PDB file of C-alpha atoms in Angstrom:
ATOM      1  CA  MET A   1     -37.695  23.771  36.795  1.00  0.00           C
ATOM      2  CA  TRP A   2     -41.844  24.237  38.342  1.00  0.00           C
ATOM      3  CA  ASN A   3     -42.875  24.395  35.097  1.00  0.00           C
ATOM      4  CA  ALA A   4     -42.204  20.466  34.517  1.00  0.00           C
ATOM      5  CA  PHE A   5     -43.411  19.108  38.094  1.00  0.00           C
ATOM      6  CA  THR A   6     -46.704  17.370  36.737  1.00  0.00           C
ATOM      7  CA  SER A   7     -49.487  16.529  39.501  1.00  0.00           C
ATOM      8  CA  THR A   8     -48.377  13.198  39.619  1.00  0.00           C
ATOM      9  CA  GLY A   9     -44.745  14.702  41.468  1.00  0.00           C
ATOM     10  CA  LEU A  10     -45.764  16.369  43.120  1.00  0.00           C
ATOM     11  CA  THR A  11     -48.337  14.449  45.261  1.00  0.00           C
ATOM     12  CA  LEU A  12     -45.703  11.673  44.777  1.00  0.00           C
ATOM     13  CA  GLY A  13     -42.234  14.501  46.263  1.00  0.00           C
ATOM     14  CA  PHE A  14     -45.416  15.569  48.772  1.00  0.00           C
ATOM     15  CA  TYR A  15     -46.125  11.944  49.609  1.00  0.00           C
ATOM     16  CA  GLY A  16     -42.065  11.516  50.098  1.00  0.00           C
ATOM     17  CA  GLY A  17     -41.254  14.454  52.439  1.00  0.00           C
ATOM     18  CA  ILE A  18     -44.178  13.294  54.275  1.00  0.00           C
ATOM     19  CA  ALA A  19     -42.833   9.238  55.004  1.00  0.00           C
ATOM     20  CA  VAL A  20     -38.887  10.726  54.698  1.00  0.00           C
ATOM     21  CA  LEU A  21     -39.327  13.260  57.678  1.00  0.00           C
ATOM     22  CA  GLY A  22     -41.508  10.312  59.858  1.00  0.00           C
ATOM     23  CA  TRP A  23     -38.919   7.850  59.127  1.00  0.00           C
ATOM     24  CA  ILE A  24     -37.054  10.358  60.961  1.00  0.00           C
ATOM     25  CA  TYR A  25     -39.331  10.710  63.446  1.00  0.00           C
ATOM     26  CA  GLN A  26     -39.529   7.286  64.183  1.00  0.00           C
ATOM     27  CA  LEU A  27     -35.815   6.930  64.561  1.00  0.00           C
ATOM     28  CA  LEU A  28     -35.576   9.728  67.231  1.00  0.00           C
ATOM     29  CA  PHE A  29     -38.289   9.730  69.038  1.00  0.00           C
ATOM     30  CA  VAL A  30     -40.578   6.217  68.924  1.00  0.00           C
ATOM     31  CA  VAL A  31     -38.532   3.469  71.647  1.00  0.00           C
ATOM     32  CA  GLU A  32     -38.459  -0.480  70.977  1.00  0.00           C
ATOM     33  CA  THR A  33     -40.275  -1.965  74.030  1.00  0.00           C
ATOM     34  CA  LYS A  34     -39.963  -5.390  72.492  1.00  0.00           C
ATOM     35  CA  GLY A  35     -39.542  -7.399  75.306  1.00  0.00           C
ATOM     36  CA  LEU A  36     -40.068  -5.152  78.503  1.00  0.00           C
ATOM     37  CA  THR A  37     -41.013  -5.370  81.753  1.00  0.00           C
ATOM     38  CA  LEU A  38     -43.841  -2.428  82.982  1.00  0.00           C
ATOM     39  CA  GLU A  39     -41.336  -1.637  84.729  1.00  0.00           C
ATOM     40  CA  GLU A  40     -38.659  -1.134  82.472  1.00  0.00           C
ATOM     41  CA  ILE A  41     -40.935   0.871  80.079  1.00  0.00           C
ATOM     42  CA  ASP A  42     -42.042   3.283  83.123  1.00  0.00           C
ATOM     43  CA  ASP A  43     -38.183   4.342  83.592  1.00  0.00           C
ATOM     44  CA  ILE A  44     -37.609   4.210  79.976  1.00  0.00           C
ATOM     45  CA  PHE A  45     -40.393   6.078  79.896  1.00  0.00           C
ATOM     46  CA  SER A  46     -39.303   8.879  82.818  1.00  0.00           C
ATOM     47  CA  LYS A  47     -36.739  10.229  81.535  1.00  0.00           C
ATOM     48  CA  SER A  48     -36.312  13.341  79.836  1.00  0.00           C
ATOM     49  CA  THR A  49     -36.810  14.175  75.940  1.00  0.00           C
ATOM     50  CA  PRO A  50     -33.517  14.439  74.465  1.00  0.00           C
ATOM     51  CA  SER A  51     -31.765  11.042  76.760  1.00  0.00           C
ATOM     52  CA  LEU A  52     -34.154   9.132  74.788  1.00  0.00           C
ATOM     53  CA  ILE A  53     -32.743  10.738  71.064  1.00  0.00           C
ATOM     54  CA  LYS A  54     -29.953  10.051  73.030  1.00  0.00           C
ATOM     55  CA  MET A  55     -29.965   6.209  73.677  1.00  0.00           C
ATOM     56  CA  ASN A  56     -32.316   5.639  70.194  1.00  0.00           C
ATOM     57  CA  LEU A  57     -29.349   8.082  68.249  1.00  0.00           C
ATOM     58  CA  LYS A  58     -26.861   4.669  69.987  1.00  0.00           C
ATOM     59  CA  SER A  59     -29.388   2.253  69.188  1.00  0.00           C
ATOM     60  CA  VAL A  60     -29.208   3.664  65.342  1.00  0.00           C
ATOM     61  CA  LYS A  61     -25.328   3.222  64.667  1.00  0.00           C
ATOM     62  CA  THR A  62     -25.548  -0.246  66.566  1.00  0.00           C
ATOM     63  CA  ASP A  63     -28.327  -1.040  64.233  1.00  0.00           C
ATOM     64  CA  PHE A  64     -27.035   0.363  61.154  1.00  0.00           C
ATOM     65  CA  TYR A  65     -23.459  -1.312  62.010  1.00  0.00           C
ATOM     66  CA  ASN A  66     -24.472  -4.960  62.810  1.00  0.00           C
ATOM     67  CA  ILE A  67     -27.038  -4.618  59.112  1.00  0.00           C
ATOM     68  CA  SER A  68     -23.600  -3.987  58.285  1.00  0.00           C
ATOM     69  CA  LYS A  69     -21.837  -6.318  58.798  1.00  0.00           C
ATOM     70  CA  GLY A  70     -24.455  -9.174  58.089  1.00  0.00           C
ATOM     71  CA  LYS A  71     -25.940  -9.499  61.790  1.00  0.00           C
ATOM     72  CA  PHE A  72     -29.913  -9.391  60.788  1.00  0.00           C
ATOM     73  CA  ARG A  73     -30.170 -11.561  64.145  1.00  0.00           C
ATOM     74  CA  ASP A  74     -28.869  -9.154  66.646  1.00  0.00           C
ATOM     75  CA  VAL A  75     -30.582  -5.922  64.935  1.00  0.00           C
ATOM     76  CA  ILE A  76     -34.054  -8.643  65.321  1.00  0.00           C
ATOM     77  CA  LYS A  77     -33.433  -9.520  68.837  1.00  0.00           C
ATOM     78  CA  GLY A  78     -32.579  -5.833  69.995  1.00  0.00           C
ATOM     79  CA  THR A  79     -29.597  -6.625  71.258  1.00  0.00           C
ATOM     80  CA  SER A  80     -29.066  -2.796  71.023  1.00  0.00           C
ATOM     81  CA  TYR A  81     -30.721  -1.365  73.752  1.00  0.00           C
ATOM     82  CA  GLY A  82     -29.382  -3.997  75.859  1.00  0.00           C
ATOM     83  CA  MET A  83     -32.080  -6.109  76.459  1.00  0.00           C
ATOM     84  CA  LYS A  84     -33.449  -9.014  77.123  1.00  0.00           C
ATOM     85  CA  SER A  85     -33.720 -12.145  73.790  1.00  0.00           C
ATOM     86  CA  THR A  86     -36.858 -12.559  72.899  1.00  0.00           C
ATOM     87  CA  VAL A  87     -35.877 -14.975  70.091  1.00  0.00           C
ATOM     88  CA  ASN A  88     -34.866 -18.245  70.214  1.00  0.00           C
ATOM     89  CA  ASP A  89     -31.859 -19.394  69.062  1.00  0.00           C
ATOM     90  CA  ASP A  90     -33.146 -23.161  68.321  1.00  0.00           C
TER      91      ASP A  90
END
């Protein structure tokens, strides 16, 4: 099997693997701060890492559910965090 890999395939596989790891890192550790005040952001970052991961997983589940049901507006608004909407409903 290793003989079947070309340098292009190895490069693509390495890059793809790094991209997948980055995506997982982003889902778990990067907190959405859209529409939050500085005090709310400070409250979020004062929490422990496991509680941030738990909050992010809950948000990801809600977002994937909304995407599967076609509720893209809720995903864009960021309502899964219970944040204030910054998108106008005109």
